[in-house]
XYZ file of C-alpha atoms in Angstrom:
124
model
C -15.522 -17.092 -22.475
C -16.813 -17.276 -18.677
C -20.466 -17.940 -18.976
C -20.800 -16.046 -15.768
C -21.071 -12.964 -17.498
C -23.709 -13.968 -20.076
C -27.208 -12.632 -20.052
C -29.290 -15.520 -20.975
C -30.185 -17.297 -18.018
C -30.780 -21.548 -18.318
C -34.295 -21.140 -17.998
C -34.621 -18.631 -20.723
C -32.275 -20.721 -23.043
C -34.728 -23.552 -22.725
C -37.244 -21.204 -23.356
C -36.106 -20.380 -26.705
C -33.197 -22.899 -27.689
C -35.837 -24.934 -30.060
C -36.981 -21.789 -31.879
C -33.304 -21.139 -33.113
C -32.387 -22.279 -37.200
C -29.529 -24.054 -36.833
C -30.438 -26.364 -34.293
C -29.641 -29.879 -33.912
C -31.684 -32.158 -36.353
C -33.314 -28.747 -38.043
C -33.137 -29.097 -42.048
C -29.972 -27.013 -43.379
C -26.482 -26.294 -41.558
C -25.790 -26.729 -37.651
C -25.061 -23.789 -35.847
C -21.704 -24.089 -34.130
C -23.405 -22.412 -30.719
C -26.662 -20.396 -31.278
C -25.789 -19.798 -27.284
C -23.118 -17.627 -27.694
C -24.067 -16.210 -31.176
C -27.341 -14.628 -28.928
C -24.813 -13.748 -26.301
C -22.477 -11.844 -28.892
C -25.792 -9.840 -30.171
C -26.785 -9.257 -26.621
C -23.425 -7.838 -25.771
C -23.202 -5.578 -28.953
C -26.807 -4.405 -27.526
C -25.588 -3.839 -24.423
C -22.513 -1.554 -25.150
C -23.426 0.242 -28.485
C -19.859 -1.244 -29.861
C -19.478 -1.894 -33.533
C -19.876 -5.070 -34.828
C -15.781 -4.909 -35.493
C -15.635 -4.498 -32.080
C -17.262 -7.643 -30.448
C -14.924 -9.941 -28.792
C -12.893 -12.260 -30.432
C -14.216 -15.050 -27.927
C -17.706 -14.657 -29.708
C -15.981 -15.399 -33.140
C -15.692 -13.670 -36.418
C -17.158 -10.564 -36.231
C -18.307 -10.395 -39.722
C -19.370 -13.925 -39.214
C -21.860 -13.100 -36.544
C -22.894 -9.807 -38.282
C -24.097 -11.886 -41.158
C -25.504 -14.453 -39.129
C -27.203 -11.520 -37.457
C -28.542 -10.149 -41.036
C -30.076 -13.575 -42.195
C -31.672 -14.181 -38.652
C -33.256 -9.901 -38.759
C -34.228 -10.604 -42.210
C -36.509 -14.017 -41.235
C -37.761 -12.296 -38.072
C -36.100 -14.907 -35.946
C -35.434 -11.971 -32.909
C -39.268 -10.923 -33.046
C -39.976 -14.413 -31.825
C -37.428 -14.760 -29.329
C -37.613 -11.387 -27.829
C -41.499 -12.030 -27.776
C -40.609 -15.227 -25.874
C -38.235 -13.486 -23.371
C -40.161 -10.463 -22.944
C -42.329 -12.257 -20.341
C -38.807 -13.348 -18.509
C -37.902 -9.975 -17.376
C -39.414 -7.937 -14.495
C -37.899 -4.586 -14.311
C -40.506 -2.760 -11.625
C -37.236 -1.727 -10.027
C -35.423 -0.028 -12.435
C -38.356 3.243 -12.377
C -37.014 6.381 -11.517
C -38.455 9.335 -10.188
C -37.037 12.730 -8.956
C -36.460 11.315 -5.468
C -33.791 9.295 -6.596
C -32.097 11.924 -8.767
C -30.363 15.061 -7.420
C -28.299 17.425 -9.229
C -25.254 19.706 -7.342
C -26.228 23.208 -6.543
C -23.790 24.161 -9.469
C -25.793 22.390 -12.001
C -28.491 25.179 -11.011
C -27.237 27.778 -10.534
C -27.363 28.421 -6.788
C -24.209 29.361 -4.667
C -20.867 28.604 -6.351
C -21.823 28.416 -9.889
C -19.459 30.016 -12.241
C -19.314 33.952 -12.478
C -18.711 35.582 -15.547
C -15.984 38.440 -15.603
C -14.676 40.338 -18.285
C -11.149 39.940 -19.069
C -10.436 43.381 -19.203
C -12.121 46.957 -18.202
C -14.351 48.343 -20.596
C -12.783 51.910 -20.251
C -9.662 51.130 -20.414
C -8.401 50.661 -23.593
């Protein structure tokens, strides 16, 4: 998979990449890529997809849902998004009602749909 498209940037990889289990020289298994595990949870984030639906170039799906599970259960993503959460500056994604407009339809003004009866009343 093109790393182009990921979310983590370098810097906030090396801000987190030693907090990770799995690491290299950690006590228990190795991680295969804790890089594109995050990536893979990121992405199901982002899109509100099922886990069955994550792309096969992140792996197993079931595979990274468990992974997921073990690293929720430990609290592994309340350090990590604690870590990241000073990495982000998102002043200019506010919104007021400048920015949004809706169509005269969507109001009711000029053009909005008239009701009419399908037949006359009297007649009948």
């Amino acid at each position: 998979m093109t790393t182009s498209r990921f979310v983590l940037t370098d810097r906030m990889w090396d801000g987190i990449k030693d907090m990770l289990p799995g690491r290299q020289g950690s006590p228990g298994r190795t991680a295969a890529d804790n890089r594109l595990f995050l990536e893979a949870v990121l992405w199901r984030v982002r899109t509100g997809s099922p886990w069955r639906d994550l792309p096969s170039e992140f792996g197993n799906w079931n595979s990274v849902f468990v992974r997921f599970r073990r690293w929720a259960e430990k609290g592994v993503f309340e350090g990590v998004f604690k870590e990241l959460s000073g990495s982000f500056d998102l002043e200019w994604a506010q919104m007021d009602g400048v920015a949004v407009r809706a169509r005269a339809k969507a109001s009711g003004g000029k053009g909005a749909l008239r009701r009419s009866r399908s037949c006359d009343p009297g007649e009948g």
